[in-house]
Amino acid sequence: MMIAGLVASLLLQGDGGNSVSVIPPDLAAFDDSAGVCLSESRSLFAHPLNPETAEFDLLALARPWSVSEALPDFPAQDRASQDLESTADPHDSFTGFFETHFSSRAWKEYVWEDYLTEPSVLLPAGLALSAVLIHPWDKRLETHWHGLLGGKQIYSNMGQYILVGSAILTGILFPGDGRNAWDETWTIGESFAASSLTVAVLKAAVGRPRPGSTPGTKNGTHSFPSGHSTAAFTSATLIDRNSGPLVGIPAYLLAGFTAFERVEAGRHYPSDVLAGASIGALSAGIFDSLHWGKGPEGGIGRALADLQINFLDRLHGAELAWETRF
């Protein structure tokens, strides 16, 4: 191999100051029998063309690792994106989990810049403000709405079950563009865990009696905030961010009906369900942003949109054919 390298060097030698070299600077760094470099400093042959000496290293082309090491130096912003892409799976290990979920950079770029400063945060903010403003009229509105549809909890229970199940199924079976079922599972789990923990802490801290209940009895002080409303809006937000507004808007409507039913059934005051809705929407928005940024939409919402477009195209085509015929 060394002899072949010398011959190639003589054949490829150019005129003038620039020459083409296939011989490594340190012949002792090569194993002649294996033909591989034993030197730890592989950067000497990182790129086949040295921009400073204009020397071409044919051996660099034969090394499989030379491709990755031959990458040019990236600008700061490109290097940052490259670092993000090369980060280990956040759910592959405890180290990866803490590096991503407790990273100030991730929270700044994905949560703060892509969610908390975007128009989408107006939903939980508006719900929270509404809960504060409506509080003085809580009892009057609860009395007025109670029993309008029979005062049965089955409606709110069914709404909650449908929404939670839909959020799980759409996220896992129909992940949006750029998403995957594994990370969607964690996004859903973390969102529900955060919202449920927040509700549990607030229920214990506030201790607001339910409408018509006696403080100190079972669930007697579990009125604020509404757990059903929290779960419903957590689900609706997850569905909307994963599948898009085509599915997200109906999910929000069902979540709103579920929240209203908690008041109609005499289990909560209006401010309870509004606060729960705000907690649910905010929790889902934060953790979905932490995983996906602004959240590429797709999944089942994109599929339904495509079906609608195809149907309209066919309908338009049929109209054109009818007009052409007559």
Short mmCIF file of C-alpha atoms in Angstrom, two decimals:
data_model
loop_
_atom_site.label_atom_id
_atom_site.label_comp_id
_atom_site.label_asym_id
_atom_site.label_seq_id
_atom_site.Cartn_x
_atom_site.Cartn_y
_atom_site.Cartn_z
CA MET A 1 0.00 0.00 0.00
CA MET A 2 2.80 2.40 0.87
CA ILE A 3 4.51 1.70 -2.48
CA ALA A 4 1.25 2.31 -4.32
CA GLY A 5 0.88 5.58 -2.48
CA LEU A 6 4.36 6.70 -3.55
CA VAL A 7 3.64 5.86 -7.17
CA ALA A 8 0.31 7.70 -7.07
CA SER A 9 2.02 10.68 -5.50
CA LEU A 10 4.52 10.89 -8.36
CA LEU A 11 1.81 10.49 -10.98
CA LEU A 12 -0.48 13.10 -9.48
CA GLN A 13 2.17 15.69 -8.60
CA GLY A 14 1.33 18.98 -10.21
CA ASP A 15 3.39 21.90 -11.43
CA GLY A 16 4.16 24.93 -9.32
CA GLY A 17 3.77 25.30 -5.60
CA ASN A 18 0.57 23.29 -5.28
CA SER A 19 0.85 19.51 -5.33
CA VAL A 20 -1.49 16.60 -4.96
CA SER A 21 -0.50 14.33 -2.11
CA VAL A 22 -1.79 10.90 -1.20
CA ILE A 23 0.90 10.17 1.37
CA PRO A 24 0.08 10.89 5.01
CA PRO A 25 2.52 13.15 6.83
CA ASP A 26 3.28 10.45 9.35
CA LEU A 27 3.88 7.08 7.68
CA ALA A 28 4.27 5.47 11.10
CA ALA A 29 0.67 6.29 11.81
CA PHE A 30 -0.48 3.73 9.24
CA ASP A 31 -0.71 -0.02 9.50
CA ASP A 32 0.55 -1.29 6.16
CA SER A 33 -1.28 -4.62 6.42
CA ALA A 34 -4.67 -3.19 7.34
CA GLY A 35 -4.35 0.07 5.48
CA VAL A 36 -5.94 2.11 8.27
CA CYS A 37 -4.81 5.11 10.19
CA LEU A 38 -3.73 4.46 13.77
CA SER A 39 -3.24 8.09 14.62
CA GLU A 40 -5.73 9.65 17.01
CA SER A 41 -5.57 12.90 15.08
CA ARG A 42 -7.92 12.03 12.22
CA SER A 43 -8.57 15.70 11.59
CA LEU A 44 -5.46 15.75 9.39
CA PHE A 45 -7.51 13.90 6.79
CA ALA A 46 -10.91 15.29 7.65
CA HIS A 47 -11.49 16.77 4.21
CA PRO A 48 -10.02 15.56 0.87
CA LEU A 49 -9.20 19.14 -0.09
CA ASN A 50 -7.17 21.26 2.29
CA PRO A 51 -8.17 24.90 1.58
CA GLU A 52 -4.88 26.24 2.95
CA THR A 53 -2.50 24.07 0.92
CA ALA A 54 -4.84 23.04 -1.90
CA GLU A 55 -3.60 19.47 -1.43
CA PHE A 56 -5.97 16.68 -2.31
CA ASP A 57 -5.99 13.61 -0.05
CA LEU A 58 -7.34 10.60 -1.92
CA LEU A 59 -7.16 8.47 1.22
CA ALA A 60 -9.78 10.68 2.85
CA LEU A 61 -12.28 9.61 0.23
CA ALA A 62 -11.84 5.95 1.16
CA ARG A 63 -12.54 6.45 4.85
CA PRO A 64 -16.26 6.15 5.71
CA TRP A 65 -15.93 8.49 8.66
CA SER A 66 -14.40 11.22 6.53
CA VAL A 67 -17.85 12.28 5.30
CA SER A 68 -19.09 13.29 8.72
CA GLU A 69 -15.81 14.95 9.61
CA ALA A 70 -15.62 16.86 6.35
CA LEU A 71 -18.58 19.07 7.13
CA PRO A 72 -17.81 22.78 6.81
CA ASP A 73 -18.00 25.08 9.77
CA PHE A 74 -21.57 26.24 10.28
CA PRO A 75 -22.65 29.72 11.34
CA ALA A 76 -23.81 30.08 14.93
CA GLN A 77 -27.51 29.81 14.14
CA ASP A 78 -27.02 26.76 11.90
CA ARG A 79 -24.84 25.10 14.51
CA ALA A 80 -27.56 25.69 17.09
CA SER A 81 -30.15 23.96 14.95
CA GLN A 82 -27.69 21.15 14.29
CA ASP A 83 -27.22 20.70 18.03
CA LEU A 84 -30.97 20.50 18.54
CA GLU A 85 -31.30 17.87 15.85
CA SER A 86 -28.48 15.78 17.29
CA THR A 87 -29.88 15.87 20.82
CA ALA A 88 -30.72 12.44 22.18
CA ASP A 89 -34.33 11.34 22.36
CA PRO A 90 -35.76 13.11 25.44
CA HIS A 91 -37.61 9.93 26.40
CA ASP A 92 -34.81 7.51 25.69
CA SER A 93 -33.15 7.97 29.08
CA PHE A 94 -33.42 9.92 32.31
CA THR A 95 -30.48 12.04 31.20
CA GLY A 96 -32.17 12.94 27.93
CA PHE A 97 -35.40 13.72 29.76
CA PHE A 98 -33.80 16.19 32.16
CA GLU A 99 -31.59 17.73 29.46
CA THR A 100 -34.65 18.64 27.40
CA HIS A 101 -37.45 19.20 29.91
CA PHE A 102 -35.31 21.26 32.27
CA SER A 103 -33.34 23.09 29.60
CA SER A 104 -33.60 26.88 29.82
CA ARG A 105 -32.89 27.05 26.12
CA ALA A 106 -35.77 24.71 25.26
CA TRP A 107 -38.20 26.60 27.47
CA LYS A 108 -37.11 29.93 26.00
CA GLU A 109 -37.19 28.92 22.33
CA TYR A 110 -40.07 26.46 22.30
CA VAL A 111 -42.36 27.48 25.17
CA TRP A 112 -41.79 31.22 25.53
CA GLU A 113 -41.12 32.22 21.92
CA ASP A 114 -43.35 29.64 20.19
CA TYR A 115 -46.31 29.67 22.58
CA LEU A 116 -46.43 32.14 25.46
CA THR A 117 -45.77 35.09 23.15
CA GLU A 118 -48.02 33.82 20.34
CA PRO A 119 -51.78 34.48 19.80
CA SER A 120 -52.62 30.90 20.79
CA VAL A 121 -51.93 31.74 24.44
CA LEU A 122 -54.89 34.14 24.38
CA LEU A 123 -57.25 31.18 24.87
CA PRO A 124 -56.06 30.14 28.35
CA ALA A 125 -55.42 33.78 29.26
CA GLY A 126 -58.95 34.76 28.25
CA LEU A 127 -60.45 31.84 30.17
CA ALA A 128 -58.52 32.79 33.30
CA LEU A 129 -59.59 36.43 33.01
CA SER A 130 -63.20 35.35 32.52
CA ALA A 131 -63.03 33.25 35.67
CA VAL A 132 -61.94 36.30 37.65
CA LEU A 133 -64.53 38.64 36.14
CA ILE A 134 -67.46 36.23 36.49
CA HIS A 135 -66.72 35.29 40.10
CA PRO A 136 -69.06 37.91 41.66
CA TRP A 137 -72.00 36.40 39.73
CA ASP A 138 -71.10 32.76 40.39
CA LYS A 139 -74.00 31.82 42.63
CA ARG A 140 -76.59 33.70 40.61
CA LEU A 141 -75.53 32.04 37.35
CA GLU A 142 -75.24 28.61 38.93
CA THR A 143 -78.78 28.90 40.27
CA HIS A 144 -80.06 30.06 36.88
CA TRP A 145 -78.32 27.30 34.86
CA HIS A 146 -78.83 24.44 37.29
CA GLY A 147 -81.21 21.80 35.96
CA LEU A 148 -81.73 23.28 32.48
CA LEU A 149 -81.02 19.86 30.92
CA GLY A 150 -82.14 17.72 33.81
CA GLY A 151 -79.13 18.21 36.06
CA LYS A 152 -77.55 14.87 35.14
CA GLN A 153 -73.81 14.34 35.35
CA ILE A 154 -73.81 11.74 32.58
CA TYR A 155 -73.46 14.42 29.89
CA SER A 156 -70.31 15.93 31.37
CA ASN A 157 -68.89 12.49 32.13
CA MET A 158 -69.44 11.33 28.55
CA GLY A 159 -67.95 14.52 27.16
CA GLN A 160 -64.84 14.07 29.26
CA TYR A 161 -64.41 10.41 28.28
CA ILE A 162 -64.87 11.13 24.58
CA LEU A 163 -62.36 13.98 24.59
CA VAL A 164 -59.68 12.19 26.59
CA GLY A 165 -60.02 9.07 24.45
CA SER A 166 -59.92 11.12 21.26
CA ALA A 167 -56.80 13.00 22.34
CA ILE A 168 -54.99 9.74 23.05
CA LEU A 169 -56.11 7.99 19.86
CA THR A 170 -55.47 10.88 17.48
CA GLY A 171 -52.05 11.54 18.96
CA ILE A 172 -50.92 7.91 18.81
CA LEU A 173 -52.69 6.66 15.68
CA PHE A 174 -52.67 9.89 13.65
CA PRO A 175 -49.64 11.96 14.72
CA GLY A 176 -49.34 15.24 12.87
CA ASP A 177 -46.71 16.04 10.26
CA GLY A 178 -43.25 15.88 11.80
CA ARG A 179 -44.58 14.11 14.89
CA ASN A 180 -44.40 10.50 16.01
CA ALA A 181 -46.54 8.27 18.20
CA TRP A 182 -43.86 7.70 20.84
CA ASP A 183 -43.25 11.36 21.67
CA GLU A 184 -46.95 12.15 21.26
CA THR A 185 -47.67 9.59 24.00
CA TRP A 186 -45.31 11.42 26.33
CA THR A 187 -46.70 14.80 25.34
CA ILE A 188 -50.21 13.64 26.20
CA GLY A 189 -49.14 12.00 29.46
CA GLU A 190 -47.13 15.00 30.63
CA SER A 191 -49.95 17.41 29.78
CA PHE A 192 -52.53 15.45 31.76
CA ALA A 193 -50.12 14.91 34.64
CA ALA A 194 -49.33 18.62 34.91
CA SER A 195 -52.96 19.75 34.68
CA SER A 196 -54.18 17.09 37.13
CA LEU A 197 -51.48 17.95 39.66
CA THR A 198 -52.32 21.65 39.39
CA VAL A 199 -56.01 20.93 39.97
CA ALA A 200 -55.29 18.71 42.98
CA VAL A 201 -53.09 21.35 44.60
CA LEU A 202 -55.61 24.14 44.02
CA LYS A 203 -58.54 22.07 45.30
CA ALA A 204 -56.66 21.41 48.52
CA ALA A 205 -55.42 24.99 48.85
CA VAL A 206 -58.66 26.82 48.03
CA GLY A 207 -61.15 24.40 49.61
CA ARG A 208 -64.21 25.93 47.96
CA PRO A 209 -67.47 24.11 48.77
CA ARG A 210 -69.47 22.75 45.85
CA PRO A 211 -72.89 24.26 45.19
CA GLY A 212 -75.34 22.91 47.76
CA SER A 213 -72.72 20.82 49.59
CA THR A 214 -71.63 20.87 53.19
CA PRO A 215 -67.97 21.68 53.86
CA GLY A 216 -66.13 18.77 55.43
CA THR A 217 -68.13 16.09 53.64
CA LYS A 218 -66.80 13.89 50.83
CA ASN A 219 -65.82 16.12 47.89
CA GLY A 220 -67.50 18.97 49.73
CA THR A 221 -64.52 21.28 49.25
CA HIS A 222 -63.52 20.16 45.76
CA SER A 223 -65.31 22.80 43.74
CA PHE A 224 -62.42 24.98 42.54
CA PRO A 225 -61.23 24.30 39.91
CA SER A 226 -63.24 21.80 37.88
CA GLY A 227 -61.37 18.59 37.11
CA HIS A 228 -63.77 17.64 34.31
CA SER A 229 -63.31 20.99 32.63
CA THR A 230 -59.54 20.76 33.00
CA ALA A 231 -59.39 17.31 31.40
CA ALA A 232 -61.75 18.37 28.61
CA PHE A 233 -59.72 21.43 27.61
CA THR A 234 -56.42 19.60 27.99
CA SER A 235 -57.75 17.06 25.50
CA ALA A 236 -59.19 19.65 23.12
CA THR A 237 -55.94 21.61 23.02
CA LEU A 238 -53.90 18.47 22.35
CA ILE A 239 -56.29 17.49 19.55
CA ASP A 240 -56.19 20.96 18.02
CA ARG A 241 -52.39 21.27 18.09
CA ASN A 242 -51.87 17.79 16.67
CA SER A 243 -54.70 17.54 14.15
CA GLY A 244 -55.48 21.15 13.28
CA PRO A 245 -58.65 23.28 13.55
CA LEU A 246 -60.77 20.97 11.42
CA VAL A 247 -60.85 18.58 14.36
CA GLY A 248 -59.76 21.01 17.06
CA ILE A 249 -62.76 23.36 16.80
CA PRO A 250 -65.35 20.57 17.33
CA ALA A 251 -63.20 19.34 20.22
CA TYR A 252 -63.27 22.78 21.83
CA LEU A 253 -67.05 22.98 21.36
CA LEU A 254 -67.49 19.64 23.12
CA ALA A 255 -65.12 20.77 25.86
CA GLY A 256 -67.19 23.93 26.34
CA PHE A 257 -70.37 21.87 26.56
CA THR A 258 -68.71 19.58 29.11
CA ALA A 259 -67.73 22.57 31.22
CA PHE A 260 -71.23 24.03 31.02
CA GLU A 261 -72.72 20.69 32.05
CA ARG A 262 -70.71 20.71 35.27
CA VAL A 263 -72.51 23.92 36.21
CA GLU A 264 -75.87 22.69 34.91
CA ALA A 265 -75.52 19.51 36.99
CA GLY A 266 -74.95 21.55 40.13
CA ARG A 267 -71.38 20.37 40.66
CA HIS A 268 -69.50 23.61 40.01
CA TYR A 269 -69.74 27.37 39.73
CA PRO A 270 -68.97 29.10 36.42
CA SER A 271 -65.61 30.38 37.65
CA ASP A 272 -64.66 26.81 38.59
CA VAL A 273 -65.06 25.51 35.07
CA LEU A 274 -63.46 28.56 33.47
CA ALA A 275 -60.41 28.22 35.70
CA GLY A 276 -60.21 24.51 34.94
CA ALA A 277 -60.46 25.19 31.21
CA SER A 278 -57.62 27.70 31.46
CA ILE A 279 -55.41 25.25 33.35
CA GLY A 280 -56.09 22.48 30.85
CA ALA A 281 -55.47 24.59 27.76
CA LEU A 282 -52.32 26.14 29.22
CA SER A 283 -50.84 22.81 30.37
CA ALA A 284 -51.40 21.16 27.00
CA GLY A 285 -50.09 24.19 25.13
CA ILE A 286 -46.91 24.36 27.21
CA PHE A 287 -45.97 20.70 26.99
CA ASP A 288 -46.93 20.37 23.35
CA SER A 289 -44.76 23.40 22.59
CA LEU A 290 -41.90 21.97 24.65
CA HIS A 291 -41.95 18.89 22.43
CA TRP A 292 -42.91 20.32 19.06
CA GLY A 293 -42.50 24.11 19.09
CA LYS A 294 -45.43 25.72 17.30
CA GLY A 295 -46.65 22.26 16.48
CA PRO A 296 -46.83 21.05 12.88
CA GLU A 297 -50.42 20.20 12.18
CA GLY A 298 -51.59 17.17 10.29
CA GLY A 299 -52.75 13.77 11.39
CA ILE A 300 -56.46 13.08 11.12
CA GLY A 301 -57.22 16.76 10.57
CA ARG A 302 -55.04 16.84 7.46
CA ALA A 303 -56.63 13.59 6.24
CA LEU A 304 -60.14 14.99 6.63
CA ALA A 305 -59.11 18.22 4.93
CA ASP A 306 -57.73 16.24 1.99
CA LEU A 307 -60.99 14.31 1.74
CA GLN A 308 -62.93 17.57 1.74
CA ILE A 309 -60.69 19.05 -0.97
CA ASN A 310 -60.97 15.91 -3.10
CA PHE A 311 -64.75 15.95 -2.72
CA LEU A 312 -64.98 19.61 -3.71
CA ASP A 313 -62.66 19.03 -6.67
CA ARG A 314 -64.81 16.16 -7.88
CA LEU A 315 -67.96 18.20 -7.36
CA HIS A 316 -66.47 21.09 -9.32
CA GLY A 317 -65.39 18.69 -12.05
CA ALA A 318 -68.90 17.27 -12.27
CA GLU A 319 -70.33 20.78 -12.57
CA LEU A 320 -67.93 21.60 -15.40
CA ALA A 321 -68.82 18.36 -17.17
CA TRP A 322 -72.54 19.13 -16.81
CA GLU A 323 -72.08 22.66 -18.17
CA THR A 324 -70.01 21.37 -21.08
CA ARG A 325 -72.60 18.74 -21.95
CA PHE A 326 -75.49 21.16 -22.05
#
